[in-house]
Amino acid sequence: MSVDHSATNNHQLTSCDWQIKKQKISERGQYLLRTAQWSDCKFIVGTEPYQQEFGGHKLILAMSSPVFEAMFFGGMAEKNDPILILDVQPDAFKALLEYIYTDAVNLQSFDQACELCYAANKYMLPHLVGECTNYLWHDLFPKNACRAYEFAKLFEEPVLMEKCLQIICLETEAVLQEPSFEEVEFSTLIVVLEQDELRISSELELFKAAQRWAARECVRKGLPPDDGKSLRSVLGPAVGKIRFLTLTPSQFAEGPALSPLLTQDESFAILLNISSTSASCKLPLPEGFSNSVESRCRPSPASPDQPSSLPVQVGILASPAHRDTKFYCVRNILPQPHCLNTSILDCSVTFTVDRNIFVHGVQIPTQVLGEGSEVGTGSSPPNPQLGGSYTELLYAHLLDSDGSRLTYTHYTTRVSYGSLVEITFNRSVEIQRNKVYRVGVVLNKVGWYPMGSCTQRMMCDTVFFTFSVGQPSDSVRDGLIRAIVFSY
């Protein structure tokens, strides 16, 4: 019996057509995920009525996640099929699978990043957690600062927590006016009320926001939202954090004194303390109430006719008024073996900031090999304590995300070994928040330079810097750029 080998070959070619056409493993992974071909496990994700079913491949999942490895191949391997996952949203689980199968991360919103980060933590995918956290870092606004704070606290991200608190303190009025403030956790409400400096016009704003939160919490707990006892029961010690004594008598009498939150005795005692200048006429404040008379109001960062929210043109020259106070975002560094420059040494680092600033220059380390020491192949490490000086020769510039030069300088001067030197650009440039920029320095002197790995995220005053963003090739020997010199 004869066999038509050509027909067999044509059949094999047809059945394997997708493997042949897919040039990258990510494309083949995407095909398997989309078609569920050869899938050997199923997941039911989410809660009714929004549940979705997903097919998966145990080997691929276990290869990426130790949690999936234990689930499918561990001693307590999952026997149920399909596997029920109730605590993850379907869209987040789909994005999780996309990452596992294709390495793709396509974040579109703050909420999506939070949900995906929860799933990534659950299944122990630290790189994906980092991608989500980085997205949140650049998508912080008053409307989501409190939620981002709670997220950062949950996943122990202290730097992100600090940035959220900065936004809350600097843009308090906008934060309190957001409807989402009524949804914050009680512990977050306490944190806001415990801040010593907030950008508010008076303590009335905090009182009104706390009352709104309490009314909403009563609804969540099935309590009457207009009943004083119910409001106080959910607020607990929070009401005592409000600095009533910073209010004028009329402010208190026309506001908090009329609220069901306070009893008549409490209102009378507070009003008497506000109004009276004589200690003998004052009544003791109710237990747990703040006796602070110090206002926590911060002045606005911009005058009414020049609001800080207006868009700013990139690349304009900084006015002298903006140069009075300079700040130095000095990067924490983990020292590494020194680098020998034999001709020209390129170094650069990309960065973003969370608010518009003026960049004036950078700080870089000088050579560590003292004068009179021999520069050779480097059989022994250089001694940074030798002292002396040499003539440094370099070029530095600031580029935007398209590689266009915004400012630059040529630098030649006598410098000390083992020190930091400040390089000032020919002109200061104003740059925009959340845009990627790159500082580059070209060192032209032969000698040893101290290398190191620098922290990727730093806060200086109220400005947050994120370094080494964008394309990895844009940040080269970035440890040689130790600080960004700026003002705002």
Tab-separated table of C-alpha atoms in Angstrom:
chain	number	residue	atom	x	y	z
A	1	MET	CA	0.000	0.000	0.000
A	2	SER	CA	1.518	3.255	-1.123
A	3	VAL	CA	1.603	6.416	0.983
A	4	ASP	CA	1.319	9.898	-0.455
A	5	HIS	CA	4.208	11.546	1.393
A	6	SER	CA	3.583	14.921	-0.243
A	7	ALA	CA	0.042	15.008	1.163
A	8	THR	CA	1.369	14.066	4.601
A	9	ASN	CA	3.997	16.817	4.427
A	10	ASN	CA	1.394	19.357	3.315
A	11	HIS	CA	-0.845	18.321	6.211
A	12	GLN	CA	2.004	18.691	8.718
A	13	LEU	CA	2.888	22.096	7.280
A	14	THR	CA	-0.712	23.231	7.644
A	15	SER	CA	-1.098	21.950	11.221
A	16	CYS	CA	2.190	23.581	12.252
A	17	ASP	CA	1.576	26.769	10.349
A	18	TRP	CA	1.297	28.975	13.451
A	19	GLN	CA	4.663	27.852	14.853
A	20	ILE	CA	6.384	28.645	11.567
A	21	LYS	CA	4.859	32.091	11.271
A	22	LYS	CA	5.580	33.142	14.869
A	23	GLN	CA	9.174	34.367	14.957
A	24	LYS	CA	9.398	35.176	18.678
A	25	ILE	CA	8.615	33.061	21.706
A	26	SER	CA	6.399	35.881	22.995
A	27	GLU	CA	4.293	35.579	19.828
A	28	ARG	CA	3.993	31.815	20.299
A	29	GLY	CA	3.098	32.324	23.949
A	30	GLN	CA	0.442	34.852	22.943
A	31	TYR	CA	-1.039	32.320	20.493
A	32	LEU	CA	-1.223	29.593	23.133
A	33	LEU	CA	-2.818	31.962	25.618
A	34	ARG	CA	-5.371	33.232	23.134
A	35	THR	CA	-6.370	29.845	21.703
A	36	ALA	CA	-5.869	27.760	24.888
A	37	GLN	CA	-4.304	25.079	22.673
A	38	TRP	CA	-2.796	22.242	24.761
A	39	SER	CA	-4.057	23.921	27.955
A	40	ASP	CA	-4.120	21.549	30.918
A	41	CYS	CA	-5.707	23.725	33.614
A	42	LYS	CA	-8.603	26.159	33.925
A	43	PHE	CA	-9.335	29.070	36.221
A	44	ILE	CA	-12.653	30.641	37.206
A	45	VAL	CA	-11.726	34.179	38.223
A	46	GLY	CA	-13.728	36.882	40.009
A	47	THR	CA	-17.156	36.893	41.617
A	48	GLU	CA	-20.610	36.594	40.119
A	49	PRO	CA	-21.906	38.007	37.871
A	50	TYR	CA	-18.507	39.065	36.478
A	51	GLN	CA	-16.656	35.754	36.578
A	52	GLN	CA	-14.511	34.730	33.620
A	53	GLU	CA	-12.848	31.454	32.666
A	54	PHE	CA	-9.211	31.258	31.571
A	55	GLY	CA	-7.214	28.337	30.214
A	56	GLY	CA	-3.580	27.861	31.139
A	57	HIS	CA	-0.542	25.639	30.833
A	58	LYS	CA	0.856	24.318	34.094
A	59	LEU	CA	4.462	24.227	32.915
A	60	ILE	CA	4.466	27.815	31.654
A	61	LEU	CA	2.758	29.099	34.791
A	62	ALA	CA	5.046	27.172	37.141
A	63	MET	CA	8.089	28.353	35.203
A	64	SER	CA	7.222	31.958	36.102
A	65	SER	CA	5.746	31.716	39.580
A	66	PRO	CA	6.750	29.665	42.648
A	67	VAL	CA	3.132	29.867	43.774
A	68	PHE	CA	1.921	28.188	40.582
A	69	GLU	CA	4.762	25.682	40.914
A	70	ALA	CA	3.538	24.668	44.358
A	71	MET	CA	-0.049	24.666	43.113
A	72	PHE	CA	0.613	22.247	40.269
A	73	PHE	CA	3.727	20.268	41.187
A	74	GLY	CA	4.137	20.622	44.965
A	75	GLY	CA	3.258	18.180	47.695
A	76	MET	CA	-0.164	19.813	48.109
A	77	ALA	CA	-0.852	20.154	44.386
A	78	GLU	CA	-4.209	21.583	43.409
A	79	LYS	CA	-6.675	18.820	42.494
A	80	ASN	CA	-9.668	20.981	41.627
A	81	ASP	CA	-10.400	21.742	37.990
A	82	PRO	CA	-11.352	24.458	37.287
A	83	ILE	CA	-9.467	26.380	39.974
A	84	LEU	CA	-11.575	29.047	41.663
A	85	ILE	CA	-9.917	32.475	42.274
A	86	LEU	CA	-12.311	34.904	43.946
A	87	ASP	CA	-9.960	37.654	45.189
A	88	VAL	CA	-8.544	38.758	41.815
A	89	GLN	CA	-10.389	40.755	39.171
A	90	PRO	CA	-10.687	39.046	35.749
A	91	ASP	CA	-8.975	41.923	33.930
A	92	ALA	CA	-6.060	41.812	36.370
A	93	PHE	CA	-5.704	38.036	36.004
A	94	LYS	CA	-5.772	38.371	32.232
A	95	ALA	CA	-2.989	40.974	32.420
A	96	LEU	CA	-1.064	38.645	34.740
A	97	LEU	CA	-1.267	35.840	32.181
A	98	GLU	CA	-0.232	38.226	29.400
A	99	TYR	CA	2.899	39.052	31.357
A	100	ILE	CA	3.700	35.400	32.106
A	101	TYR	CA	3.229	34.277	28.510
A	102	THR	CA	4.651	37.294	26.643
A	103	ASP	CA	6.554	39.528	29.119
A	104	ALA	CA	4.206	42.345	28.047
A	105	VAL	CA	2.941	44.877	30.608
A	106	ASN	CA	0.288	47.234	29.279
A	107	LEU	CA	-0.960	49.414	32.119
A	108	GLN	CA	-3.724	51.847	31.271
A	109	SER	CA	-5.064	53.167	34.572
A	110	PHE	CA	-4.331	53.634	38.243
A	111	ASP	CA	-7.012	51.115	39.264
A	112	GLN	CA	-5.680	48.498	36.863
A	113	ALA	CA	-2.158	48.936	38.213
A	114	CYS	CA	-3.376	48.454	41.786
A	115	GLU	CA	-5.342	45.327	40.937
A	116	LEU	CA	-2.535	43.834	38.863
A	117	CYS	CA	-0.005	44.579	41.597
A	118	TYR	CA	-2.164	42.686	44.085
A	119	ALA	CA	-2.223	39.667	41.764
A	120	ALA	CA	1.522	39.944	41.083
A	121	ASN	CA	2.225	39.950	44.821
A	122	LYS	CA	-0.068	37.002	45.375
A	123	TYR	CA	1.722	34.906	42.746
A	124	MET	CA	5.203	36.219	43.605
A	125	LEU	CA	6.160	38.044	40.421
A	126	PRO	CA	8.448	40.800	41.797
A	127	HIS	CA	9.369	42.330	38.432
A	128	LEU	CA	5.692	42.815	37.621
A	129	VAL	CA	5.160	44.349	41.071
A	130	GLY	CA	7.935	46.804	40.226
A	131	GLU	CA	6.328	47.709	36.904
A	132	CYS	CA	2.997	48.391	38.630
A	133	THR	CA	4.608	50.431	41.392
A	134	ASN	CA	6.560	52.469	38.855
A	135	TYR	CA	3.335	53.214	36.959
A	136	LEU	CA	1.622	54.336	40.162
A	137	TRP	CA	4.626	56.510	40.963
A	138	HIS	CA	4.041	58.533	37.797
A	139	ASP	CA	0.241	58.586	38.022
A	140	LEU	CA	-0.286	60.227	41.407
A	141	PHE	CA	-2.803	63.052	41.751
A	142	PRO	CA	-4.984	64.395	44.577
A	143	LYS	CA	-7.847	62.162	43.436
A	144	ASN	CA	-5.897	58.959	44.102
A	145	ALA	CA	-3.206	60.005	46.613
A	146	CYS	CA	-5.010	58.479	49.612
A	147	ARG	CA	-5.701	55.206	47.869
A	148	ALA	CA	-2.117	55.049	46.625
A	149	TYR	CA	-0.950	55.663	50.205
A	150	GLU	CA	-3.017	52.700	51.406
A	151	PHE	CA	-1.692	50.586	48.549
A	152	ALA	CA	1.916	51.520	49.343
A	153	LYS	CA	1.357	50.783	53.028
A	154	LEU	CA	-0.150	47.377	52.231
A	155	PHE	CA	2.804	46.359	50.064
A	156	GLU	CA	5.441	48.051	52.243
A	157	GLU	CA	6.609	50.681	49.747
A	158	PRO	CA	7.875	53.421	52.109
A	159	VAL	CA	9.139	55.798	49.420
A	160	LEU	CA	5.800	55.682	47.588
A	161	MET	CA	4.037	56.244	50.933
A	162	GLU	CA	6.160	59.326	51.522
A	163	LYS	CA	5.395	60.703	48.085
A	164	CYS	CA	1.654	60.200	48.659
A	165	LEU	CA	1.894	62.065	51.966
A	166	GLN	CA	3.683	64.896	50.183
A	167	ILE	CA	0.792	65.225	47.737
A	168	ILE	CA	-1.743	65.073	50.589
A	169	CYS	CA	0.094	67.810	52.496
A	170	LEU	CA	0.791	70.024	49.490
A	171	GLU	CA	-2.619	69.710	47.799
A	172	THR	CA	-4.826	69.078	50.817
A	173	GLU	CA	-7.844	71.054	49.668
A	174	ALA	CA	-8.077	69.078	46.426
A	175	VAL	CA	-7.590	65.779	48.301
A	176	LEU	CA	-10.358	66.548	50.814
A	177	GLN	CA	-12.797	67.683	48.131
A	178	GLU	CA	-12.509	64.436	46.191
A	179	PRO	CA	-15.515	62.120	46.673
A	180	SER	CA	-13.014	59.268	47.008
A	181	PHE	CA	-11.877	60.739	50.349
A	182	GLU	CA	-15.083	59.380	51.862
A	183	GLU	CA	-13.865	55.868	50.994
A	184	VAL	CA	-10.467	55.973	52.719
A	185	GLU	CA	-9.629	53.631	55.565
A	186	PHE	CA	-9.994	54.919	59.117
A	187	SER	CA	-6.231	54.664	59.653
A	188	THR	CA	-5.666	56.898	56.607
A	189	LEU	CA	-8.087	59.483	57.989
A	190	ILE	CA	-6.091	59.494	61.229
A	191	VAL	CA	-2.824	59.960	59.310
A	192	VAL	CA	-4.236	63.018	57.504
A	193	LEU	CA	-5.542	64.543	60.739
A	194	GLU	CA	-2.177	64.033	62.460
A	195	GLN	CA	-0.151	66.018	59.917
A	196	ASP	CA	1.415	69.200	61.311
A	197	GLU	CA	1.373	71.053	57.998
A	198	LEU	CA	-1.479	70.967	55.504
A	199	ARG	CA	-2.443	73.296	52.698
A	200	ILE	CA	-5.870	74.343	53.962
A	201	SER	CA	-7.485	77.709	54.632
A	202	SER	CA	-8.680	76.676	58.107
A	203	GLU	CA	-9.370	73.669	60.307
A	204	LEU	CA	-12.996	73.831	59.137
A	205	GLU	CA	-11.997	71.987	55.962
A	206	LEU	CA	-10.730	69.035	57.994
A	207	PHE	CA	-13.832	69.029	60.167
A	208	LYS	CA	-16.180	69.015	57.179
A	209	ALA	CA	-14.189	66.261	55.462
A	210	ALA	CA	-14.191	64.144	58.635
A	211	GLN	CA	-17.938	64.619	59.003
A	212	ARG	CA	-18.535	63.581	55.393
A	213	TRP	CA	-16.367	60.505	55.930
A	214	ALA	CA	-18.277	59.613	59.107
A	215	ALA	CA	-21.647	59.933	57.376
A	216	ARG	CA	-20.472	57.655	54.580
A	217	GLU	CA	-19.044	55.155	57.075
A	218	CYS	CA	-22.407	55.075	58.873
A	219	VAL	CA	-24.085	54.158	55.590
A	220	ARG	CA	-21.530	51.387	55.041
A	221	LYS	CA	-22.272	50.020	58.500
A	222	GLY	CA	-26.059	50.399	58.277
A	223	LEU	CA	-26.223	53.223	60.849
A	224	PRO	CA	-28.215	56.477	60.538
A	225	PRO	CA	-25.839	59.003	58.943
A	226	ASP	CA	-27.453	62.048	60.643
A	227	ASP	CA	-27.330	60.713	64.178
A	228	GLY	CA	-24.657	62.224	66.426
A	229	LYS	CA	-23.985	59.048	68.403
A	230	SER	CA	-23.557	57.031	65.210
A	231	LEU	CA	-21.199	59.612	63.725
A	232	ARG	CA	-19.091	59.695	66.889
A	233	SER	CA	-19.018	55.915	67.128
A	234	VAL	CA	-17.398	55.569	63.695
A	235	LEU	CA	-15.084	58.563	64.075
A	236	GLY	CA	-13.868	57.568	67.532
A	237	PRO	CA	-10.636	59.385	68.460
A	238	ALA	CA	-10.413	61.077	65.050
A	239	VAL	CA	-12.618	63.986	66.130
A	240	GLY	CA	-10.114	64.820	68.861
A	241	LYS	CA	-7.354	65.300	66.248
A	242	ILE	CA	-9.059	68.419	64.866
A	243	ARG	CA	-7.561	71.639	66.223
A	244	PHE	CA	-10.768	73.478	67.101
A	245	LEU	CA	-8.850	76.104	69.108
A	246	THR	CA	-7.329	77.496	65.891
A	247	LEU	CA	-10.805	78.638	64.760
A	248	THR	CA	-12.359	82.015	65.476
A	249	PRO	CA	-15.460	82.099	67.706
A	250	SER	CA	-17.691	82.805	64.717
A	251	GLN	CA	-16.124	80.008	62.638
A	252	PHE	CA	-16.737	77.506	65.418
A	253	ALA	CA	-20.211	78.785	66.340
A	254	GLU	CA	-21.448	78.738	62.746
A	255	GLY	CA	-19.847	75.388	61.888
A	256	PRO	CA	-18.817	72.609	64.301
A	257	ALA	CA	-21.024	73.908	67.131
A	258	LEU	CA	-24.103	73.227	64.983
A	259	SER	CA	-22.967	69.752	63.985
A	260	PRO	CA	-24.476	66.628	65.582
A	261	LEU	CA	-20.894	65.369	65.915
A	262	LEU	CA	-20.371	67.407	69.096
A	263	THR	CA	-22.484	67.427	72.234
A	264	GLN	CA	-23.689	70.724	73.699
A	265	ASP	CA	-21.265	70.405	76.612
A	266	GLU	CA	-18.348	69.789	74.244
A	267	SER	CA	-19.286	72.734	72.040
A	268	PHE	CA	-19.667	75.036	75.057
A	269	ALA	CA	-16.282	74.056	76.502
A	270	ILE	CA	-14.498	74.485	73.156
A	271	LEU	CA	-16.182	77.835	72.421
A	272	LEU	CA	-15.321	79.132	75.884
A	273	ASN	CA	-11.654	78.200	75.372
A	274	ILE	CA	-11.616	79.906	71.985
A	275	SER	CA	-13.295	83.094	73.190
A	276	SER	CA	-11.734	83.653	76.588
A	277	THR	CA	-8.291	85.174	77.139
A	278	SER	CA	-8.360	84.474	80.843
A	279	ALA	CA	-7.263	81.056	82.059
A	280	SER	CA	-9.659	81.267	85.009
A	281	CYS	CA	-12.655	81.530	82.689
A	282	LYS	CA	-11.779	78.471	80.646
A	283	LEU	CA	-13.273	75.030	81.088
A	284	PRO	CA	-11.240	71.838	80.711
A	285	LEU	CA	-11.444	70.526	77.174
A	286	PRO	CA	-13.307	67.245	76.670
A	287	GLU	CA	-11.069	64.220	77.125
A	288	GLY	CA	-9.072	63.355	74.017
A	289	PHE	CA	-9.582	66.736	72.297
A	290	SER	CA	-6.598	68.646	70.909
A	291	ASN	CA	-5.470	71.703	72.910
A	292	SER	CA	-3.188	72.931	70.109
A	293	VAL	CA	-3.608	76.569	69.101
A	294	GLU	CA	-0.980	76.303	66.343
A	295	SER	CA	-2.357	76.481	62.815
A	296	ARG	CA	-1.119	73.822	60.422
A	297	CYS	CA	-2.056	75.859	57.354
A	298	ARG	CA	0.640	76.099	54.692
A	299	PRO	CA	0.729	79.035	52.297
A	300	SER	CA	-0.233	78.319	48.711
A	301	PRO	CA	2.731	77.503	46.417
A	302	ALA	CA	1.649	80.014	43.793
A	303	SER	CA	-0.212	83.291	43.673
A	304	PRO	CA	-3.845	83.228	42.464
A	305	ASP	CA	-2.921	84.826	39.163
A	306	GLN	CA	-0.196	82.244	38.574
A	307	PRO	CA	-1.632	78.864	39.556
A	308	SER	CA	0.867	76.023	39.767
A	309	SER	CA	-1.339	73.750	37.673
A	310	LEU	CA	-0.795	75.733	34.476
A	311	PRO	CA	1.264	73.921	31.828
A	312	VAL	CA	4.832	75.171	31.513
A	313	GLN	CA	6.879	75.326	28.351
A	314	VAL	CA	9.906	73.028	28.307
A	315	GLY	CA	13.361	74.438	27.774
A	316	ILE	CA	12.842	78.062	28.804
A	317	LEU	CA	15.552	79.930	30.638
A	318	ALA	CA	15.087	80.084	34.405
A	319	SER	CA	14.498	83.566	35.773
A	320	PRO	CA	16.848	84.824	38.509
A	321	ALA	CA	14.045	84.581	41.078
A	322	HIS	CA	14.014	80.818	40.644
A	323	ARG	CA	17.747	80.484	41.243
A	324	ASP	CA	17.897	81.871	44.761
A	325	THR	CA	17.654	78.497	46.521
A	326	LYS	CA	19.391	75.505	44.990
A	327	PHE	CA	18.705	71.915	45.998
A	328	TYR	CA	20.904	68.881	45.503
A	329	CYS	CA	19.287	65.527	44.816
A	330	VAL	CA	22.253	63.457	45.996
A	331	ARG	CA	21.933	59.815	45.010
A	332	ASN	CA	22.693	57.129	47.579
A	333	ILE	CA	25.464	54.913	46.215
A	334	LEU	CA	26.826	51.429	46.780
A	335	PRO	CA	30.565	51.669	45.896
A	336	GLN	CA	31.996	49.296	43.282
A	337	PRO	CA	35.531	48.800	41.872
A	338	HIS	CA	36.915	51.951	40.311
A	339	CYS	CA	36.860	52.478	36.555
A	340	LEU	CA	40.032	53.344	34.646
A	341	ASN	CA	39.510	55.949	31.933
A	342	THR	CA	42.129	55.540	29.210
A	343	SER	CA	40.776	58.077	26.693
A	344	ILE	CA	37.113	59.161	26.792
A	345	LEU	CA	34.631	57.990	29.430
A	346	ASP	CA	30.919	58.357	28.683
A	347	CYS	CA	28.355	58.339	31.476
A	348	SER	CA	24.668	59.203	31.446
A	349	VAL	CA	21.451	58.687	33.403
A	350	THR	CA	17.803	59.206	32.529
A	351	PHE	CA	15.407	60.619	35.087
A	352	THR	CA	11.914	61.955	35.688
A	353	VAL	CA	10.538	64.250	38.379
A	354	ASP	CA	7.050	64.561	39.818
A	355	ARG	CA	6.805	68.349	39.464
A	356	ASN	CA	8.173	71.057	37.185
A	357	ILE	CA	11.673	72.143	38.232
A	358	PHE	CA	14.637	74.169	36.976
A	359	VAL	CA	17.763	72.076	36.359
A	360	HIS	CA	21.002	73.992	36.857
A	361	GLY	CA	23.667	71.303	36.676
A	362	VAL	CA	25.055	68.081	38.147
A	363	GLN	CA	27.641	66.879	40.607
A	364	ILE	CA	30.194	64.220	39.639
A	365	PRO	CA	33.070	62.586	41.515
A	366	THR	CA	36.654	63.467	40.689
A	367	GLN	CA	39.417	60.921	40.200
A	368	VAL	CA	40.596	58.901	43.178
A	369	LEU	CA	44.244	58.398	42.143
A	370	GLY	CA	46.550	61.001	43.670
A	371	GLU	CA	49.066	63.045	41.711
A	372	GLY	CA	52.347	61.248	41.147
A	373	SER	CA	50.696	57.818	41.222
A	374	GLU	CA	51.185	55.676	38.209
A	375	VAL	CA	48.253	54.991	35.883
A	376	GLY	CA	48.660	51.598	34.302
A	377	THR	CA	46.771	48.384	34.031
A	378	GLY	CA	45.561	48.683	37.591
A	379	SER	CA	47.251	45.802	39.386
A	380	SER	CA	46.258	47.346	42.727
A	381	PRO	CA	43.252	49.494	43.649
A	382	PRO	CA	43.784	53.257	43.729
A	383	ASN	CA	44.145	55.023	47.056
A	384	PRO	CA	41.524	57.776	47.545
A	385	GLN	CA	43.486	59.337	50.418
A	386	LEU	CA	46.527	60.472	48.450
A	387	GLY	CA	45.371	64.093	48.091
A	388	GLY	CA	46.557	66.580	45.498
A	389	SER	CA	44.745	67.968	42.482
A	390	TYR	CA	44.564	67.729	38.709
A	391	THR	CA	42.932	69.554	35.790
A	392	GLU	CA	39.526	68.059	34.953
A	393	LEU	CA	38.308	68.273	31.370
A	394	LEU	CA	34.761	67.289	30.469
A	395	TYR	CA	31.608	68.030	28.512
A	396	ALA	CA	28.077	67.785	29.984
A	397	HIS	CA	24.602	68.201	28.518
A	398	LEU	CA	20.889	67.773	29.250
A	399	LEU	CA	18.705	66.067	26.621
A	400	ASP	CA	14.962	65.602	26.285
A	401	SER	CA	13.280	62.277	25.476
A	402	ASP	CA	13.832	62.802	21.743
A	403	GLY	CA	17.568	63.344	22.227
A	404	SER	CA	17.376	67.082	21.572
A	405	ARG	CA	19.918	69.080	23.557
A	406	LEU	CA	18.344	71.546	25.982
A	407	THR	CA	21.548	72.877	27.543
A	408	TYR	CA	25.236	71.979	27.861
A	409	THR	CA	28.628	73.117	29.113
A	410	HIS	CA	32.359	72.563	28.565
A	411	TYR	CA	34.189	72.359	31.874
A	412	THR	CA	37.911	72.783	32.523
A	413	THR	CA	39.290	73.574	35.961
A	414	ARG	CA	41.633	72.413	38.709
A	415	VAL	CA	39.944	69.960	41.079
A	416	SER	CA	40.947	67.947	44.128
A	417	TYR	CA	41.268	64.184	44.000
A	418	GLY	CA	38.592	62.182	45.799
A	419	SER	CA	35.966	64.945	45.911
A	420	LEU	CA	32.713	66.003	44.273
A	421	VAL	CA	32.677	68.782	41.709
A	422	GLU	CA	29.625	70.795	40.670
A	423	ILE	CA	29.102	71.271	36.925
A	424	THR	CA	26.825	74.202	36.031
A	425	PHE	CA	25.153	74.255	32.609
A	426	ASN	CA	25.450	77.297	30.353
A	427	ARG	CA	21.820	78.043	31.132
A	428	SER	CA	19.270	76.681	33.554
A	429	VAL	CA	16.322	74.879	31.978
A	430	GLU	CA	12.792	74.350	33.215
A	431	ILE	CA	11.600	70.769	32.692
A	432	GLN	CA	8.188	69.135	33.044
A	433	ARG	CA	6.898	66.566	35.495
A	434	ASN	CA	6.741	62.922	34.359
A	435	LYS	CA	8.793	63.619	31.211
A	436	VAL	CA	11.971	61.627	30.607
A	437	TYR	CA	15.253	63.559	30.422
A	438	ARG	CA	18.868	62.434	30.190
A	439	VAL	CA	21.989	63.959	31.697
A	440	GLY	CA	25.216	62.998	29.960
A	441	VAL	CA	28.835	63.688	30.911
A	442	VAL	CA	31.911	62.918	28.799
A	443	LEU	CA	35.159	62.742	30.827
A	444	ASN	CA	38.321	63.393	28.829
A	445	LYS	CA	41.043	62.910	31.460
A	446	VAL	CA	42.974	59.660	31.868
A	447	GLY	CA	42.634	58.267	35.404
A	448	TRP	CA	40.599	56.296	37.905
A	449	TYR	CA	36.977	57.287	38.625
A	450	PRO	CA	34.896	55.874	41.508
A	451	MET	CA	32.050	53.707	40.242
A	452	GLY	CA	28.917	52.633	42.083
A	453	SER	CA	25.279	51.576	41.900
A	454	CYS	CA	22.911	54.389	42.789
A	455	THR	CA	19.417	54.395	44.259
A	456	GLN	CA	16.792	54.648	41.536
A	457	ARG	CA	14.326	56.701	43.574
A	458	MET	CA	15.153	59.710	45.690
A	459	MET	CA	13.214	62.519	47.337
A	460	CYS	CA	14.793	65.944	47.783
A	461	ASP	CA	12.734	68.516	49.662
A	462	THR	CA	9.292	67.979	48.059
A	463	VAL	CA	10.529	66.695	44.673
A	464	PHE	CA	10.683	62.988	43.797
A	465	PHE	CA	13.265	61.803	41.291
A	466	THR	CA	13.181	58.466	39.470
A	467	PHE	CA	16.447	57.521	37.757
A	468	SER	CA	17.330	54.977	35.036
A	469	VAL	CA	13.933	55.105	33.322
A	470	GLY	CA	13.145	54.393	29.671
A	471	GLN	CA	15.614	52.509	27.499
A	472	PRO	CA	18.376	50.701	29.460
A	473	SER	CA	20.952	51.841	26.898
A	474	ASP	CA	20.269	55.490	27.809
A	475	SER	CA	21.743	55.071	31.304
A	476	VAL	CA	25.439	54.164	31.095
A	477	ARG	CA	27.788	54.241	34.100
A	478	ASP	CA	25.081	56.301	35.748
A	479	GLY	CA	26.861	56.014	39.109
A	480	LEU	CA	29.267	58.718	37.939
A	481	ILE	CA	26.435	61.270	38.094
A	482	ARG	CA	25.973	61.707	41.824
A	483	ALA	CA	23.520	64.582	42.077
A	484	ILE	CA	21.108	66.776	40.114
A	485	VAL	CA	21.298	70.468	41.021
A	486	PHE	CA	17.890	72.154	40.740
A	487	SER	CA	15.422	74.677	42.108
A	488	TYR	CA	11.660	75.257	41.838
